Coordinates of C-alpha atoms in Angstrom, one line a residue:
X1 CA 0.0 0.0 0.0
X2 CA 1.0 3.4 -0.4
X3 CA 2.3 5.5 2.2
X4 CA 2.1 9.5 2.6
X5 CA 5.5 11.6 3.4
X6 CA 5.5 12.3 7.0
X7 CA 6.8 16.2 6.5
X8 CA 6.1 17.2 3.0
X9 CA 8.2 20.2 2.1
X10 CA 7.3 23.9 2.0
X11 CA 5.3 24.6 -1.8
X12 CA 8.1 26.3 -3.7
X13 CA 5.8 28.8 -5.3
X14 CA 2.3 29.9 -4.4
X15 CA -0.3 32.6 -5.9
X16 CA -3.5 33.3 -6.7
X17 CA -5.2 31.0 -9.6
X18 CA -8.7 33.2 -10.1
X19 CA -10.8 32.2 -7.3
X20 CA -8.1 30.1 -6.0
X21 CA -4.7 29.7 -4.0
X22 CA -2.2 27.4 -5.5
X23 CA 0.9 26.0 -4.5
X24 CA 3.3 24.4 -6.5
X25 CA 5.9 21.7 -5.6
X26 CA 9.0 20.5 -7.8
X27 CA 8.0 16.8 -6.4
X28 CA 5.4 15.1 -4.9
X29 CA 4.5 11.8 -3.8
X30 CA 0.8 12.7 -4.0
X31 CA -0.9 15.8 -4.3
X32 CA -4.2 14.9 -3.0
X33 CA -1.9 14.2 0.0
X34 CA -1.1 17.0 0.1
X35 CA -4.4 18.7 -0.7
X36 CA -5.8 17.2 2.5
X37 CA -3.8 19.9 4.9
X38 CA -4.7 22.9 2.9
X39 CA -8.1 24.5 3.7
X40 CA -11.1 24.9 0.9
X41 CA -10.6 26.9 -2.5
X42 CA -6.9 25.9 -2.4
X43 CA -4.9 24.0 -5.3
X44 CA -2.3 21.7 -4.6
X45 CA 0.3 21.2 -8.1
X46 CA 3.0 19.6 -8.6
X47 CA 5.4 19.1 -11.9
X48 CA 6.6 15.6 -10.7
X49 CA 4.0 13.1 -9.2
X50 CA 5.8 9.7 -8.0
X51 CA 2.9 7.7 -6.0
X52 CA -0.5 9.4 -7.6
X53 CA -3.2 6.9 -7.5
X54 CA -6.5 6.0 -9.0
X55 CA -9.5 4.3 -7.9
X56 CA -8.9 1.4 -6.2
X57 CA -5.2 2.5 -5.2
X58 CA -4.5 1.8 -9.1
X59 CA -1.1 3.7 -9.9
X60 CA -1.0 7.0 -12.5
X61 CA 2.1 7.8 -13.4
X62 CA 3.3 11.3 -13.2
X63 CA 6.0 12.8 -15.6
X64 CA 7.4 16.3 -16.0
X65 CA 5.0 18.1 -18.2
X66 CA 1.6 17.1 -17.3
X67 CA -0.9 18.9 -14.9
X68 CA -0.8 16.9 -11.5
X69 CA -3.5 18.9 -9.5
X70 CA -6.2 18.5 -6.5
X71 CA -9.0 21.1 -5.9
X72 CA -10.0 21.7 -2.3
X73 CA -13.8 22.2 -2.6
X74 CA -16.2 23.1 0.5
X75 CA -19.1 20.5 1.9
X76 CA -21.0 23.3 2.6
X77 CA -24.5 22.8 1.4
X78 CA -25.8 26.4 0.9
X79 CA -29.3 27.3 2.4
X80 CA -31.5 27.6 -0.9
X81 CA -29.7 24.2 -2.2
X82 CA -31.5 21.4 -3.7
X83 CA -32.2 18.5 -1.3
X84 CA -31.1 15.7 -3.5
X85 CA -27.4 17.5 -3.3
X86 CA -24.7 13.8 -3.3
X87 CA -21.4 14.5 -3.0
X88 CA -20.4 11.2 -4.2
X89 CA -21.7 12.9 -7.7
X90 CA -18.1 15.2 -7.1
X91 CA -16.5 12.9 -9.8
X92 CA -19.4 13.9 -12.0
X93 CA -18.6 17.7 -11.4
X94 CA -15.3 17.4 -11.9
X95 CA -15.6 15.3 -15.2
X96 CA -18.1 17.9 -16.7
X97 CA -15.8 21.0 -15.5
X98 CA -12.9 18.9 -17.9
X99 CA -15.0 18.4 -20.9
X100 CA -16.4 22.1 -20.5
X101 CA -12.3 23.4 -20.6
X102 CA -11.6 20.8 -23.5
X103 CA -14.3 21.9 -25.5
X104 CA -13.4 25.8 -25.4
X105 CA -10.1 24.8 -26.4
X106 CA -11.9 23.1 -29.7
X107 CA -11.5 19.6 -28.6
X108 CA -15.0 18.2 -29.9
X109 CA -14.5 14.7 -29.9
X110 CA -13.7 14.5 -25.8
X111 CA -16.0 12.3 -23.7
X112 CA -16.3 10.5 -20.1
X113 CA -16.4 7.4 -19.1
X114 CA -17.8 6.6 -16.3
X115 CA -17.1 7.0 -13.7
X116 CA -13.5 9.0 -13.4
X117 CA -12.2 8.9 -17.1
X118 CA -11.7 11.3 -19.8
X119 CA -11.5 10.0 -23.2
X120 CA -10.8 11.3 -26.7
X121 CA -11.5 8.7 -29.0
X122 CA -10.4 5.5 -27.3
X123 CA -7.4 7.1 -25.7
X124 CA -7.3 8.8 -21.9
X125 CA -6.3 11.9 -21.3
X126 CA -7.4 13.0 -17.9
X127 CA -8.2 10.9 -15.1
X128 CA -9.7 12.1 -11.8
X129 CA -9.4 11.1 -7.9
X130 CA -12.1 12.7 -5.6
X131 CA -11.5 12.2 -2.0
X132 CA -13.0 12.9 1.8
X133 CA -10.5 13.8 4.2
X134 CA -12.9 15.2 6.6
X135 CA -17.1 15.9 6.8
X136 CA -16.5 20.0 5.6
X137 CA -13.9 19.5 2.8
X138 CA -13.4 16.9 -0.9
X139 CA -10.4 16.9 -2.6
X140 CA -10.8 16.4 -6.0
X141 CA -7.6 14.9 -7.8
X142 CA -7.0 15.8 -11.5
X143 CA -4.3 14.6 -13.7
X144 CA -4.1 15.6 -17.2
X145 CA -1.3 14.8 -20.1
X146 CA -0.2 18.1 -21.7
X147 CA 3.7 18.0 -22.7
X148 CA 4.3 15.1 -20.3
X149 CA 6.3 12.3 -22.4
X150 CA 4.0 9.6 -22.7
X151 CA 5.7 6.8 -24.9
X152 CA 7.4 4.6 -22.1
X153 CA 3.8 4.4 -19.7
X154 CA 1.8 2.9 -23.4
X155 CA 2.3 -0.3 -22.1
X156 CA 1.9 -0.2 -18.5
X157 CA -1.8 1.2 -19.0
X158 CA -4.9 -0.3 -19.9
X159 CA -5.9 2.6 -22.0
X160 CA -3.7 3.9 -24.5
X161 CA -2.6 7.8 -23.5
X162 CA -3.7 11.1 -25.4
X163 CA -1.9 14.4 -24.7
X164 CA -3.1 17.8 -24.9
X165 CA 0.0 18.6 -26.8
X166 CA -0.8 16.4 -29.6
X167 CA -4.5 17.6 -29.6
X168 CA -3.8 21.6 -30.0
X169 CA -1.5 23.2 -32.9
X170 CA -0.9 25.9 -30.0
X171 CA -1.5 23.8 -26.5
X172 CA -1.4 26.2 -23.7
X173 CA 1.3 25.9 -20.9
X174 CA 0.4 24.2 -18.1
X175 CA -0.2 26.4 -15.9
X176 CA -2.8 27.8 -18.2
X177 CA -4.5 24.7 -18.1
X178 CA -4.6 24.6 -14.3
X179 CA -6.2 27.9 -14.4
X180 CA -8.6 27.4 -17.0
X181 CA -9.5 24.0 -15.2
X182 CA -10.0 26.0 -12.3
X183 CA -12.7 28.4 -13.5
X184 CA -14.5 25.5 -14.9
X185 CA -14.5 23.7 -12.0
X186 CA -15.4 26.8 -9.9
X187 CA -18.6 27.7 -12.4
X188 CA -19.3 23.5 -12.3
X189 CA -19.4 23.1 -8.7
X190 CA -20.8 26.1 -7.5
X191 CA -24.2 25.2 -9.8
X192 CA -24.2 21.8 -8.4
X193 CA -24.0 22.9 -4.8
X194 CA -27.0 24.8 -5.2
X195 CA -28.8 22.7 -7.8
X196 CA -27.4 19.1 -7.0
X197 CA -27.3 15.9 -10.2
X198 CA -29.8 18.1 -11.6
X199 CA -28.3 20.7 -12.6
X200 CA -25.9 19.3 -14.7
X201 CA -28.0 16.9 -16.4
X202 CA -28.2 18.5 -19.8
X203 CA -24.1 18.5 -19.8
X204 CA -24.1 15.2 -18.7
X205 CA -26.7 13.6 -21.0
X206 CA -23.7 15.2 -23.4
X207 CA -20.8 13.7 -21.8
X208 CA -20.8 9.9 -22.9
X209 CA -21.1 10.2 -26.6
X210 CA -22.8 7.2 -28.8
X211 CA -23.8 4.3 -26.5
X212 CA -21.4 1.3 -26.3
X213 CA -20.9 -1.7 -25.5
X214 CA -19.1 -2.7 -21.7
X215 CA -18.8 -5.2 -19.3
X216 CA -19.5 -3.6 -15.7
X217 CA -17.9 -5.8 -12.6
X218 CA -19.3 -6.2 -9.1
X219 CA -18.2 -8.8 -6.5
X220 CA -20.9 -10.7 -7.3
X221 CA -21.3 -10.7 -11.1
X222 CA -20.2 -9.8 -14.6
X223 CA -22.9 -7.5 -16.6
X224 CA -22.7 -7.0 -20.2
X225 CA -24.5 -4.7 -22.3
X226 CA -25.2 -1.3 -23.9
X227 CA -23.9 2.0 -21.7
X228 CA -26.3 4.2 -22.1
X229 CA -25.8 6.7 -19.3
X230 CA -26.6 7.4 -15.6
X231 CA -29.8 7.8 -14.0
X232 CA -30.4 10.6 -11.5
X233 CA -28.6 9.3 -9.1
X234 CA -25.3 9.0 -11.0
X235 CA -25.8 5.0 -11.1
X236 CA -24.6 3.7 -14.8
X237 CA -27.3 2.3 -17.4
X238 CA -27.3 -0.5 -19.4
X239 CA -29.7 -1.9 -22.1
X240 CA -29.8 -5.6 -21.9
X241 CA -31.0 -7.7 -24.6
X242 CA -34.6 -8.2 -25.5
X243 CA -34.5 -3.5 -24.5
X244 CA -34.3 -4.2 -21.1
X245 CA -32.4 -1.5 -18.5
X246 CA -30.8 -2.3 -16.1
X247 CA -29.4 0.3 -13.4
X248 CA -26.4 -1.1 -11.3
X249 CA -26.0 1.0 -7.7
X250 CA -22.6 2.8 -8.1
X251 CA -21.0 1.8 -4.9
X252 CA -21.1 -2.0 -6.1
X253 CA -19.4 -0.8 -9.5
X254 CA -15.3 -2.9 -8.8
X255 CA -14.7 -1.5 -12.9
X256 CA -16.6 -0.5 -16.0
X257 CA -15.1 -2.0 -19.2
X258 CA -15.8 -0.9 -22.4
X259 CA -15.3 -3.0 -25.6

């Protein structure tokens, strides 16, 4: 198992990233490490990630070049909020504030899969990580490929890798991508905390492209069948044969599959 740093080392530069604080390290074992002792509205960056994780402790590899970042984000539920507010749906949030950035950039063919993975085509370009440290603050963990050389991880992943470099003719820097993320995620968020699942359904009925076939894994059994989408509670939706749906509860998701 992984283990956190006992002392990480003071950020080497820090600013202001729009509505945000951000503080940038050389290296860093994991920045949703060290996301977890900064307070809400706060970035955590590094250039050089060595033990950034995925679900299930699954390892992403961080090279000089990409955007290794995780967004402190309040649980503060404000008083004219929706009642059906989740924040298990922050994975959502996050994966609709990506799409909304790559899309202003002119990257139409982007798309999610559910429930932490952002596609172009068949290849992954961003993954994201959201974790509870405490009841009153998430950390949402974002990596991106811009610049980073991605040649020697193609087969150590499942997915084959996209870079933001190779997508643009003039691909921002990096840091411009961390604060363009940012605002998204600060527009994204703030209408879900007040409007919940709901108010990101139109973006999200966007976010999955054409329906395709997958095999979704529980403890219990295999499912195969058309994706079609997520209900309102952010559960995935498959068509079976004969036109059938079948919704499958989230939490007993172990990996979604697509063929």
């Amino acid at each position: 198992m992984n283990s956190t740093p006992p002392c990480p080392t003071p950020a080497e530069e820090e600013g202001p990233c729009g509505d945000w604080t951000y503080h940038e390290w050389a290296e860093a074992f994991s920045t949703n490490d060290l996301a977890r002792t900064l307070p809400p509205r706060h970035i955590a960056v590094c250039r050089v990630q060595t033990g950034g994780r995925g679900r299930f402790n699954r390892q992403w590899i961080g090279e000089k070049g990409g955007l290794w970042a995780s967004f402190t984000v309040p649980l503060e539920t404000p008083h004219e909020a929706s009642s059906e507010i989740c924040w298990g749906h922050l994975p959502l949030v996050a994966g609709v504030a990506l799409l909304d950035m790559l899309r202003d950039m002119g990257i139409r063919n982007a798309r999610l899969r559910w429930p932490n993975d952002l596609l172009v085509g068949r290849s992954k370009l961003a993954g994201i990580l959201v974790e509870r440290p405490s009841d009153h603050m998430a950390v949402i963990g974002i990596g991106v490929n811009v610049f980073n050389d991605v040649t020697g991880i193609a087969g150590m992943v499942q997915d084959p890798p996209a870079r933001l470099s190779d997508l643009l003719p003039d691909c921002p820097s990096v840091h411009d991508v961390m604060a363009a993320l940012a605002s998204h995620l600060d527009r994204v968020f703030t209408a879900f905390s007040r409007g919940g699942i709901s108010a990101l359904r139109d973006s999200l009925a966007l976010a999955w492209a054409e329906p395709r076939p997958v095999t979704v894994f529980t403890d219990d059994e295999t499912v195969q069948g058309i994706f079609t989408g997520i209900d309102d509670q952010g559960n995935p939706v498959l068509s079976l044969p004969a036109g059938r749906a079948r919704t499958i509860p989230a939490h007993l998701v172990n990996r979604l599959k697509e063929e």
